[in-house]
XYZ file of C-alpha atoms in Angstrom:
734
model
C 266.436 -132.876 115.051
C 262.853 -132.304 114.512
C 262.431 -131.613 110.322
C 259.206 -129.100 109.949
C 260.076 -128.723 106.288
C 259.370 -131.710 104.282
C 256.168 -132.696 103.532
C 256.596 -136.090 106.065
C 259.099 -134.593 108.494
C 261.357 -136.929 110.450
C 260.523 -141.288 109.451
C 262.072 -143.485 111.692
C 262.428 -147.366 109.512
C 263.147 -149.725 112.395
C 264.732 -152.657 110.495
C 266.752 -151.897 107.364
C 266.248 -154.906 105.167
C 265.116 -154.452 101.338
C 260.952 -153.657 102.033
C 262.354 -151.146 105.045
C 265.212 -150.001 102.819
C 263.279 -149.519 99.838
C 260.225 -147.585 101.311
C 263.404 -144.812 102.846
C 265.193 -144.622 99.248
C 261.871 -143.929 98.100
C 261.085 -141.336 101.019
C 264.861 -139.757 100.590
C 264.745 -139.434 96.640
C 261.965 -137.843 96.645
C 262.880 -135.222 99.444
C 259.612 -136.154 101.206
C 260.976 -136.804 104.940
C 264.313 -136.637 106.909
C 265.205 -140.768 107.454
C 266.593 -141.702 110.141
C 267.456 -146.341 110.346
C 267.816 -148.186 113.229
C 268.745 -151.967 112.982
C 270.450 -154.225 115.126
C 272.816 -154.713 112.201
C 275.176 -152.131 112.674
C 277.230 -153.103 108.686
C 273.130 -152.286 107.331
C 273.114 -148.508 109.035
C 276.499 -148.094 107.852
C 275.428 -149.084 104.547
C 272.296 -147.463 104.377
C 274.193 -143.749 104.638
C 276.871 -144.922 102.131
C 274.683 -145.864 99.817
C 271.988 -142.820 99.989
C 268.667 -145.046 101.507
C 268.872 -143.356 104.752
C 270.596 -139.569 106.249
C 271.395 -140.719 109.674
C 271.784 -144.029 111.554
C 269.776 -143.989 114.991
C 268.816 -146.076 118.853
C 265.667 -146.355 119.759
C 266.011 -144.231 122.151
C 264.294 -141.104 124.048
C 266.222 -138.736 121.945
C 265.051 -140.070 118.473
C 261.428 -141.505 119.710
C 260.049 -138.828 121.172
C 261.722 -136.673 117.580
C 260.003 -138.813 114.843
C 256.698 -137.740 113.229
C 256.394 -141.496 111.737
C 257.842 -144.685 113.219
C 257.565 -147.952 110.250
C 258.206 -151.222 112.039
C 259.949 -153.473 109.731
C 261.355 -155.416 111.328
C 260.533 -159.732 111.456
C 256.689 -160.111 113.141
C 257.996 -161.961 115.752
C 260.286 -158.643 116.820
C 257.237 -156.555 116.805
C 256.465 -157.189 121.101
C 259.978 -156.117 121.960
C 260.653 -153.246 119.572
C 257.340 -151.715 120.919
C 258.187 -152.937 124.756
C 260.990 -150.886 124.032
C 259.874 -147.763 122.366
C 256.671 -147.271 123.937
C 257.916 -144.610 127.241
C 259.126 -142.466 124.390
C 256.173 -142.306 121.813
C 253.997 -139.479 121.371
C 250.748 -139.336 120.997
C 250.670 -137.367 117.595
C 253.276 -139.901 116.226
C 252.195 -141.943 113.453
C 253.006 -145.608 114.154
C 252.974 -148.620 111.441
C 254.058 -152.126 110.537
C 254.887 -153.271 106.918
C 254.348 -156.676 108.314
C 252.864 -159.902 106.965
C 250.294 -160.928 109.002
C 248.222 -158.617 110.903
C 246.377 -160.479 114.104
C 249.866 -160.974 115.801
C 250.669 -157.077 115.524
C 247.749 -155.806 116.948
C 248.345 -158.736 120.029
C 251.490 -157.689 120.456
C 250.192 -153.761 120.485
C 247.457 -154.821 123.046
C 249.733 -157.197 125.148
C 252.247 -153.607 124.962
C 250.141 -151.203 125.524
C 246.837 -152.851 127.113
C 244.951 -151.566 123.735
C 246.014 -150.231 120.536
C 246.662 -147.134 120.734
C 245.218 -144.888 117.851
C 248.173 -143.729 116.445
C 249.428 -147.804 115.809
C 247.725 -148.331 112.752
C 248.967 -151.662 110.730
C 249.521 -151.798 107.133
C 251.014 -154.283 104.970
C 252.897 -153.220 100.889
C 251.969 -156.719 98.579
C 255.596 -155.762 97.192
C 258.842 -158.102 97.681
C 261.809 -159.945 95.857
C 263.958 -162.874 96.580
C 267.155 -160.620 97.709
C 266.801 -159.208 101.435
C 269.294 -156.754 102.714
C 269.543 -152.932 103.037
C 271.464 -153.685 99.288
C 268.262 -155.058 97.536
C 266.451 -151.629 98.453
C 264.863 -150.430 95.297
C 262.718 -146.504 95.488
C 260.231 -148.239 92.952
C 259.579 -151.301 94.496
C 255.830 -150.253 95.686
C 254.815 -148.448 92.080
C 251.735 -149.936 90.998
C 251.554 -152.338 93.824
C 248.779 -152.809 96.824
C 249.333 -151.004 100.115
C 246.679 -152.701 102.407
C 246.418 -150.430 105.920
C 244.254 -152.276 108.116
C 242.509 -149.744 110.527
C 241.584 -150.556 114.096
C 238.616 -149.016 115.800
C 240.201 -145.919 117.813
C 242.538 -145.647 114.812
C 242.857 -141.659 114.631
C 241.452 -140.633 111.657
C 244.165 -138.052 111.038
C 247.224 -140.119 110.781
C 245.049 -142.745 109.146
C 244.680 -140.269 106.230
C 248.527 -139.321 106.749
C 249.466 -143.285 106.255
C 246.849 -143.088 102.823
C 249.602 -140.685 101.797
C 252.510 -141.327 102.891
C 251.662 -144.567 100.875
C 250.292 -142.305 97.667
C 254.109 -141.636 97.969
C 255.756 -144.726 97.074
C 253.616 -145.214 94.602
C 251.295 -147.538 96.149
C 247.853 -148.036 95.460
C 246.153 -147.886 98.461
C 243.259 -150.108 100.311
C 241.750 -151.006 103.679
C 240.907 -153.946 105.319
C 240.190 -155.420 108.674
C 242.498 -157.343 110.033
C 241.180 -160.842 110.520
C 240.018 -161.060 106.820
C 243.727 -159.216 105.648
C 245.311 -162.422 107.641
C 243.008 -164.811 105.669
C 243.259 -163.623 102.144
C 247.303 -163.377 103.123
C 247.276 -167.042 104.234
C 245.896 -167.889 100.899
C 247.377 -165.402 98.213
C 251.289 -165.137 99.651
C 252.010 -167.243 102.542
C 250.122 -170.991 101.252
C 252.332 -170.361 98.252
C 255.606 -169.792 99.405
C 255.128 -172.946 101.971
C 254.213 -175.000 99.121
C 257.627 -174.037 97.234
C 259.966 -175.101 100.456
C 258.331 -177.653 100.896
C 258.310 -178.964 97.248
C 262.098 -177.916 96.892
C 262.629 -180.134 100.041
C 261.290 -182.786 99.365
C 262.689 -183.130 95.550
C 265.878 -182.067 96.903
C 265.404 -185.251 99.476
C 264.185 -187.578 96.830
C 266.356 -190.601 95.467
C 266.446 -188.963 91.537
C 266.819 -185.717 93.399
C 270.603 -184.714 90.942
C 268.446 -185.468 87.399
C 265.172 -183.479 88.723
C 266.941 -180.326 89.446
C 269.035 -180.845 86.282
C 266.578 -181.528 84.196
C 263.720 -179.170 85.601
C 262.691 -176.483 83.201
C 261.271 -172.779 83.492
C 257.862 -174.118 85.390
C 260.026 -175.583 88.054
C 262.149 -172.559 88.620
C 259.096 -170.075 88.228
C 257.568 -172.158 90.674
C 259.773 -172.589 93.282
C 261.143 -168.792 92.371
C 259.865 -167.683 95.963
C 261.835 -170.029 98.053
C 264.838 -168.587 98.097
C 263.331 -165.674 100.204
C 263.985 -165.008 103.827
C 264.046 -168.052 105.694
C 263.214 -166.884 108.699
C 260.723 -164.081 107.880
C 259.044 -166.908 106.634
C 259.056 -169.257 109.488
C 257.946 -165.933 111.867
C 255.123 -165.347 109.756
C 253.568 -169.032 109.627
C 254.440 -169.176 113.301
C 252.370 -165.728 113.527
C 249.199 -166.876 111.361
C 248.703 -170.085 111.708
C 244.922 -170.452 112.167
C 244.625 -168.565 108.963
C 247.683 -170.534 107.211
C 246.183 -174.516 108.438
C 242.418 -173.317 106.866
C 243.618 -172.650 103.605
C 246.240 -175.708 103.891
C 243.044 -177.988 104.890
C 241.163 -176.400 101.853
C 244.313 -176.875 99.358
C 244.950 -180.917 100.740
C 241.389 -181.825 100.270
C 241.240 -180.340 96.356
C 244.677 -182.062 96.526
C 243.607 -185.613 97.236
C 240.629 -185.149 94.907
C 243.295 -184.618 91.916
C 245.132 -187.601 93.348
C 241.355 -189.384 93.377
C 241.409 -188.079 89.651
C 244.241 -189.536 88.617
C 243.415 -193.011 90.243
C 240.612 -193.188 88.283
C 241.151 -191.837 85.210
C 239.163 -189.293 85.514
C 239.774 -186.450 82.589
C 236.724 -184.332 82.691
C 237.435 -183.749 86.403
C 241.063 -182.819 85.929
C 240.102 -180.632 82.953
C 237.502 -178.626 84.718
C 240.209 -178.457 87.909
C 242.731 -176.954 85.073
C 240.370 -175.002 82.746
C 238.789 -173.111 86.203
C 242.781 -172.724 87.605
C 243.314 -171.322 84.062
C 240.879 -168.578 83.780
C 241.633 -167.356 87.622
C 244.956 -167.268 87.027
C 244.157 -165.227 83.968
C 241.580 -163.130 85.514
C 244.661 -162.273 88.174
C 247.161 -161.375 85.248
C 244.212 -159.082 83.812
C 244.163 -157.366 87.396
C 248.371 -156.949 87.177
C 248.490 -155.740 83.787
C 246.074 -153.343 84.578
C 247.387 -151.820 87.523
C 250.843 -151.468 86.025
C 250.000 -150.615 82.457
C 246.451 -148.829 82.372
C 243.792 -150.378 80.342
C 245.272 -151.033 76.752
C 244.326 -148.614 73.649
C 242.428 -150.102 70.623
C 243.905 -150.551 67.891
C 242.124 -149.024 64.499
C 241.857 -151.709 62.128
C 240.075 -151.199 58.116
C 239.195 -153.152 55.785
C 239.816 -152.095 52.110
C 237.525 -154.130 49.269
C 238.846 -153.715 46.034
C 236.019 -153.773 42.683
C 234.767 -157.278 43.231
C 233.644 -159.806 39.488
C 232.081 -162.342 41.213
C 230.964 -164.440 44.297
C 231.044 -168.225 43.433
C 231.894 -171.145 45.532
C 229.755 -173.624 48.468
C 231.057 -172.410 51.831
C 229.973 -173.354 55.129
C 229.417 -171.009 57.312
C 230.246 -171.053 61.649
C 227.429 -171.152 63.633
C 224.923 -168.586 64.555
C 226.073 -166.211 67.224
C 222.766 -165.757 68.820
C 221.849 -169.823 69.359
C 225.560 -170.480 70.451
C 224.943 -168.211 73.299
C 221.778 -170.017 74.314
C 223.584 -173.446 73.018
C 226.610 -173.437 76.077
C 223.657 -172.015 78.674
C 221.657 -174.346 77.822
C 224.072 -177.174 78.065
C 225.959 -175.812 81.509
C 222.412 -176.321 83.394
C 221.475 -179.637 82.191
C 222.662 -182.497 84.044
C 224.515 -184.868 81.749
C 226.871 -184.068 78.909
C 225.945 -182.222 75.547
C 227.894 -182.477 72.851
C 227.782 -179.488 70.405
C 229.473 -178.835 66.814
C 229.236 -175.295 64.961
C 229.328 -173.647 67.734
C 231.099 -169.964 67.573
C 233.089 -169.225 70.188
C 234.282 -165.938 69.026
C 233.615 -162.549 70.496
C 230.302 -162.054 72.791
C 230.023 -165.779 72.924
C 233.824 -165.967 74.607
C 231.931 -163.907 77.076
C 229.271 -166.327 78.059
C 231.773 -169.634 77.706
C 234.358 -167.800 80.245
C 231.219 -166.667 82.458
C 230.117 -170.589 82.504
C 233.928 -171.997 83.062
C 234.013 -169.198 85.958
C 231.121 -171.089 87.912
C 232.964 -173.887 87.788
C 231.736 -175.713 84.157
C 234.077 -178.109 81.848
C 233.389 -176.855 78.523
C 236.329 -178.969 76.165
C 237.162 -177.565 72.854
C 238.252 -179.772 69.747
C 238.204 -177.141 67.028
C 236.285 -176.114 64.244
C 233.287 -175.124 67.027
C 232.975 -178.607 68.333
C 232.600 -178.392 71.901
C 231.859 -180.365 75.268
C 229.672 -179.187 78.176
C 229.639 -181.419 81.104
C 226.179 -179.549 82.825
C 225.840 -179.651 86.099
C 222.463 -178.476 86.680
C 220.164 -175.677 86.997
C 221.406 -174.989 90.970
C 224.687 -176.453 90.191
C 226.867 -173.871 89.088
C 229.796 -172.635 92.127
C 230.689 -169.326 93.140
C 233.097 -167.943 91.124
C 236.318 -166.088 93.009
C 235.718 -162.579 90.987
C 232.712 -160.495 89.406
C 231.399 -161.792 86.665
C 232.464 -159.563 83.954
C 229.990 -159.365 80.698
C 232.766 -156.876 79.263
C 230.656 -155.130 76.014
C 228.201 -157.874 75.679
C 224.134 -157.207 76.446
C 222.924 -160.882 75.025
C 225.769 -162.236 77.888
C 223.922 -160.053 80.249
C 220.606 -161.490 79.149
C 220.844 -164.872 79.066
C 223.058 -165.138 82.393
C 221.395 -162.936 84.595
C 218.508 -164.982 84.749
C 220.395 -168.118 85.505
C 222.642 -166.288 88.559
C 219.284 -164.805 90.063
C 218.489 -168.714 91.015
C 221.520 -169.899 91.901
C 222.816 -170.401 95.786
C 225.899 -167.823 96.216
C 225.934 -163.880 95.849
C 227.628 -162.318 92.625
C 228.435 -159.146 91.144
C 227.911 -158.388 87.447
C 230.170 -155.848 85.683
C 231.282 -154.961 82.332
C 233.089 -152.517 80.330
C 232.799 -149.892 77.172
C 229.827 -148.275 76.530
C 227.870 -151.436 78.577
C 228.343 -149.400 81.605
C 226.006 -146.321 80.590
C 223.021 -148.856 79.587
C 220.066 -149.088 81.455
C 218.433 -152.366 81.577
C 214.979 -151.225 83.410
C 213.454 -154.342 81.216
C 215.393 -156.436 82.265
C 215.727 -155.887 85.867
C 211.768 -155.363 85.839
C 211.493 -159.241 84.360
C 213.917 -160.456 86.940
C 212.265 -158.871 89.645
C 208.742 -160.121 88.845
C 209.954 -163.481 89.938
C 211.206 -162.031 93.563
C 214.723 -162.201 92.124
C 217.037 -160.431 94.849
C 219.139 -157.889 92.325
C 220.465 -154.795 93.322
C 221.698 -152.227 90.200
C 223.621 -149.069 89.826
C 222.108 -145.532 88.883
C 219.949 -145.873 86.250
C 219.656 -149.592 86.109
C 222.766 -149.654 84.893
C 225.436 -152.307 85.855
C 226.900 -153.776 87.705
C 224.336 -156.214 89.244
C 224.363 -158.122 92.923
C 222.545 -160.933 92.872
C 221.749 -162.315 96.709
C 220.145 -165.898 96.582
C 216.262 -165.685 96.588
C 213.816 -168.156 96.657
C 212.131 -167.118 92.972
C 208.596 -167.267 92.376
C 206.984 -168.655 88.928
C 207.205 -166.045 86.102
C 203.639 -165.085 85.027
C 203.759 -161.379 83.401
C 204.179 -159.794 80.308
C 206.987 -158.786 79.321
C 208.076 -155.497 80.222
C 208.999 -152.559 77.118
C 209.728 -153.237 73.421
C 209.427 -157.053 72.678
C 213.203 -158.416 71.919
C 214.327 -161.819 71.065
C 217.150 -161.828 74.126
C 214.197 -160.888 77.061
C 212.073 -163.342 75.541
C 214.701 -166.267 75.920
C 215.544 -164.404 79.499
C 211.978 -165.578 80.374
C 212.053 -168.948 79.082
C 215.703 -169.301 81.118
C 213.995 -167.425 84.514
C 211.370 -169.971 84.164
C 213.549 -172.741 84.922
C 214.750 -171.725 89.321
C 210.317 -172.238 90.288
C 208.763 -175.467 91.023
C 205.763 -174.189 88.474
C 205.193 -173.816 84.648
C 206.330 -170.141 83.389
C 203.671 -167.994 81.036
C 204.523 -164.809 79.408
C 203.274 -162.312 77.017
C 205.078 -160.956 74.009
C 204.245 -158.559 70.751
C 207.150 -160.716 69.173
C 206.862 -164.288 67.622
C 209.413 -166.639 69.102
C 212.028 -167.322 66.799
C 211.540 -171.039 65.559
C 215.152 -171.733 65.998
C 215.645 -170.536 69.638
C 212.296 -172.672 69.881
C 213.939 -175.821 68.600
C 217.233 -174.964 70.697
C 215.289 -174.584 73.478
C 213.536 -178.460 72.683
C 216.385 -180.378 71.892
C 217.559 -179.395 76.206
C 213.596 -180.450 77.020
C 212.611 -177.067 77.387
C 209.053 -176.543 75.877
C 208.128 -173.489 74.722
C 204.459 -173.561 73.740
C 202.354 -170.857 71.820
C 202.353 -167.732 69.465
C 202.010 -164.518 71.424
C 201.192 -166.126 75.110
C 204.032 -168.152 75.998
C 203.619 -171.789 78.539
C 207.479 -172.860 79.822
C 207.357 -176.129 80.644
C 210.312 -178.553 81.589
C 210.459 -181.430 84.099
C 214.473 -181.625 83.693
C 217.097 -180.350 81.500
C 218.755 -182.523 79.908
C 222.014 -182.910 77.571
C 221.887 -182.306 73.675
C 223.749 -182.824 70.742
C 223.062 -180.800 68.045
C 224.722 -179.301 65.398
C 224.103 -175.264 64.896
C 223.104 -173.953 61.974
C 224.716 -170.888 59.813
C 225.074 -167.458 61.540
C 222.469 -165.277 59.678
C 224.097 -162.000 59.488
C 227.133 -163.458 58.297
C 224.367 -165.658 56.254
C 222.990 -162.257 54.881
C 225.501 -160.766 53.823
C 227.489 -163.780 51.660
C 223.596 -164.081 50.417
C 223.543 -160.289 49.384
C 227.469 -160.207 48.101
C 225.965 -163.019 45.847
C 222.948 -161.187 45.129
C 224.711 -157.766 43.791
C 227.281 -159.049 42.428
C 227.065 -159.914 38.695
C 228.157 -163.497 37.739
C 227.829 -164.439 41.044
C 226.725 -168.653 41.909
C 226.559 -169.272 46.098
C 226.112 -172.317 47.457
C 225.666 -172.094 51.170
C 225.291 -175.239 53.658
C 223.221 -175.718 57.015
C 221.212 -172.516 56.823
C 218.171 -172.572 58.453
C 215.084 -172.282 56.623
C 212.737 -171.211 59.202
C 212.239 -168.400 61.369
C 213.766 -165.127 60.271
C 215.412 -166.286 57.857
C 211.986 -166.814 55.590
C 211.085 -163.301 56.380
C 214.625 -162.316 55.190
C 213.970 -164.080 52.358
C 210.515 -162.928 51.816
C 211.787 -159.423 51.398
C 214.547 -160.335 49.387
C 212.019 -162.642 46.956
C 210.335 -158.824 46.914
C 212.907 -157.239 45.496
C 214.143 -159.908 42.502
C 216.717 -161.792 43.920
C 217.332 -165.395 42.930
C 217.845 -168.011 45.208
C 216.249 -171.630 45.533
C 216.702 -174.383 47.750
C 218.486 -177.360 47.683
C 218.063 -180.965 49.459
C 215.995 -182.274 52.671
C 215.974 -180.176 55.839
C 218.067 -182.111 58.028
C 218.481 -181.913 61.909
C 216.966 -180.390 65.032
C 216.956 -176.801 62.836
C 215.891 -178.320 58.923
C 219.033 -177.053 57.284
C 218.914 -176.764 53.911
C 221.940 -175.673 51.235
C 220.742 -172.100 49.976
C 221.482 -171.113 45.998
C 222.400 -167.805 44.964
C 222.988 -166.102 42.103
C 223.337 -162.540 40.692
C 220.076 -160.411 40.213
C 219.250 -157.278 38.918
C 217.457 -155.780 42.001
C 214.070 -153.049 42.012
C 213.416 -151.102 44.922
C 211.645 -152.852 47.695
C 209.124 -151.864 51.135
C 210.052 -152.882 54.577
C 206.810 -152.390 56.821
C 206.534 -150.947 60.517
C 206.543 -155.083 61.652
C 208.981 -156.044 59.360
C 211.507 -152.793 60.568
C 211.145 -154.284 63.826
C 211.423 -158.057 63.210
C 214.563 -157.916 60.956
C 215.622 -155.256 63.155
C 219.526 -156.369 63.388
C 219.438 -156.592 59.674
C 218.402 -153.332 59.146
C 221.369 -151.844 58.314
C 222.549 -154.624 55.500
C 218.870 -154.235 53.590
C 219.574 -150.250 53.719
C 223.061 -151.496 51.770
C 221.367 -153.763 49.674
C 218.621 -150.941 48.692
C 221.571 -148.406 47.260
C 221.720 -151.417 44.041
C 218.385 -151.344 43.903
C 216.538 -149.374 41.153
C 214.053 -146.808 42.132
C 213.356 -145.946 45.470
C 212.878 -148.523 48.469
C 211.411 -147.339 51.294
C 211.870 -148.646 54.932
C 209.543 -147.410 57.509
C 209.097 -147.669 61.739
C 212.734 -146.910 61.690
C 212.760 -144.058 64.600
C 210.147 -146.608 66.409
C 212.847 -148.435 67.115
C 214.971 -148.412 69.925
C 217.912 -145.556 69.579
C 220.558 -147.578 68.676
C 219.348 -148.919 65.593
C 218.857 -145.570 64.843
C 222.268 -144.337 65.502
C 223.179 -147.307 62.997
C 221.068 -146.527 60.226
C 222.175 -142.628 61.073
C 226.061 -143.529 60.463
C 224.664 -145.669 57.628
C 223.357 -142.460 55.554
C 226.636 -140.668 56.543
C 228.585 -143.202 54.877
C 226.147 -143.421 51.655
C 226.045 -140.011 51.241
C 230.188 -139.222 51.761
C 230.387 -141.645 49.098
C 228.064 -140.648 46.208
C 224.832 -141.850 47.215
C 221.599 -141.124 48.217
C 219.833 -141.785 51.357
C 217.334 -139.495 53.614
C 214.412 -139.195 56.046
C 210.704 -138.557 55.133
C 208.165 -138.145 57.522
C 209.510 -140.736 59.839
C 210.545 -142.866 56.441
C 213.846 -144.167 55.141
C 214.342 -143.043 51.154
C 216.989 -145.049 49.971
C 217.097 -143.790 46.033
C 218.834 -146.923 43.933
C 222.478 -145.356 42.769
C 225.594 -147.295 43.315
C 228.627 -144.937 44.181
C 231.962 -144.154 43.138
C 233.843 -145.318 46.455
C 235.963 -143.683 49.179
C 236.775 -143.803 53.067
C 233.528 -145.364 55.119
C 233.703 -144.972 58.990
C 231.262 -147.923 60.759
C 231.918 -145.733 63.794
C 233.289 -148.758 66.019
C 229.436 -150.787 65.354
C 230.474 -154.247 63.561
C 226.895 -154.115 61.946
C 227.171 -151.134 60.355
C 231.276 -152.594 59.184
C 229.554 -155.414 57.604
C 226.796 -152.961 55.465
C 229.671 -150.790 54.679
C 231.625 -154.232 53.457
C 228.697 -155.016 51.322
C 228.235 -151.482 49.930
C 231.661 -151.411 49.438
C 231.920 -154.508 47.118
C 230.244 -153.068 43.745
C 231.063 -149.828 44.326
C 232.877 -148.480 41.103
C 236.681 -147.567 42.972
C 236.350 -149.733 45.696
C 236.216 -148.687 49.261
C 237.797 -148.482 52.533
C 236.033 -149.632 55.723
C 237.611 -147.355 58.703
C 237.114 -148.326 62.628
C 236.004 -152.277 61.859
C 238.471 -153.762 65.218
C 234.976 -155.020 66.905
C 233.737 -156.818 63.651
C 236.539 -158.454 63.648
C 236.770 -159.412 67.008
C 233.361 -160.787 66.525
C 233.852 -162.540 63.219
C 237.788 -163.382 63.210
C 237.956 -165.413 60.181
C 236.093 -162.698 57.905
C 239.520 -162.438 55.444
C 239.224 -166.298 55.431
C 235.334 -165.940 54.822
C 236.115 -163.291 52.005
C 238.814 -165.628 50.287
C 236.499 -168.266 49.766
C 233.760 -166.259 48.725
C 235.960 -164.563 45.897
C 235.989 -160.970 47.674
C 238.681 -158.606 47.060
C 240.034 -157.557 50.921
C 242.680 -156.737 53.122
C 242.727 -156.055 56.391
C 245.578 -152.887 58.099
C 245.877 -151.218 61.369
């Protein structure tokens, strides 16, 4: 009877239902074991052999049990004790005994009752897979593929047999995880047992309702999907609830409390509370679906996108651009930390800002969207966020990380921050140093990279010189961090504080005073009503298009005049650009309409200081210099962080490839004014380089195609619409 030729030898499945049959069929089809089946229903054994699920029928006697290498108990959980009692006299210490039951505490208790203590060769398990069908005819050899299998090893489990159990589950295609028994039962009570209880109860309640016939007659897909699991085996689920009574009741009490809150919200007409629950629930389910999709399909491949630009004659019209992306991040976070409701208008809700907004929603902030960048944010106060159900994922948004990290450091719950793509290998040494300067409890991965793990801590007042090179993001981090101590915050920075950001903080009751040494004062963060100014990258791109294209006359509404925009316009004035401000300054950000017309350009110089202050715009300014007569010089580029220099290197390669002339000389970037012929431009997936290449392409003699633009379109999804409004002839294609 012993089979030593196959990897898992002789395997006995006790209980040839859908789970046990699927396990047997998968192993048998792969030739990994000789399969035996035992079942109190003789008909199931006959079907098991005739349909190729098992090799041999078997009895739970000495002849069978003593010759098994692996025994899998696939019976209802309430039958485990009797099965273990029956096979106990014949089990060898080297035989792996495991189960597939939905509860683990009751199974371990049964083993202890039978054996006195759980034997080392008994290791419980539970596959997170199944269907409504039952019986051996429902056996599916692919049932466990890309599904979780939870193993719950006990303190004295045999390590060799534990390893074998891992290999056994992997052999049928499962993703194996380990978990302790108590944690398993509480997790499954919430994720599996409670949904079944709700489905059974709902269907039963409606079936006995006064209008039951019409209820079922007009029930749509939502009712069908929600109640699908009420078709599961009633006997099995009765046993599950009785076996996992305590964990199920704990979860049920939590649910009924929330249900009572929802009922009260309906009674009170409290739409904001309902909306908050619905958005948090949607976020949680979307997270679950993403995990399921990744487990099933793997990470989706990014589709390459190109933008072709035809030679344009002129840019004309009156245009209002979406709000500044940098300010949008900050406005959402401050509104979330405020006491009260904030009404925000012209918020950029695309690209990285979606990451910040989703993180806030995951932590319980109600954010209502009304279209066209208008949102209502229901603030929860500085320390009113809720623990998210999963790690906060900042994806590839460093800005989200810089602005959320100080918020998370000040909360009363532990939380992990994860990321994706290039951000995985990016060190955040200076951000961590800032957090630790106020005694934040944060642990990073190797080399100061993500993930970060935050633990609640009492933060001390901020009083430091900002670590590393000055940046607007780190300065905003310092301001937000100051909100979580009892005293004013103080920090020093070589960089001037951006006036638009200062105005935004002031709108929420946060005062940032000083020029190089800053004091942060705030009695309370209050809600605000704000309309954000036009995004600076998009505004500059539009201004430069009008400047280089003959016949252009463009008016941009809602442009903030102060801060870095003034510095940019000083550079453009040096190059000969023609522009004028119209109307009186409006609102918190002193916005005005900016009128720009075509102008012949001359070479210009960026000083070291200007290159640093305008580093986010250097790519666009370099593309502009290609159309300026003479030799433009950009100083201080090598002193910028490496990724800025990487952008310039990509830009240089593109310009020179299509007939321009740009080179390094003694650490200075030299750009010779020379309109290029046109051709293909590879942005290397950088959105700012892609935007600069689109500017460059607009006046190429023969047009150009910019490759690898998918990240640009993620940040500015309506780019084609903006181009059409401006009169730029371009087309997007994969």
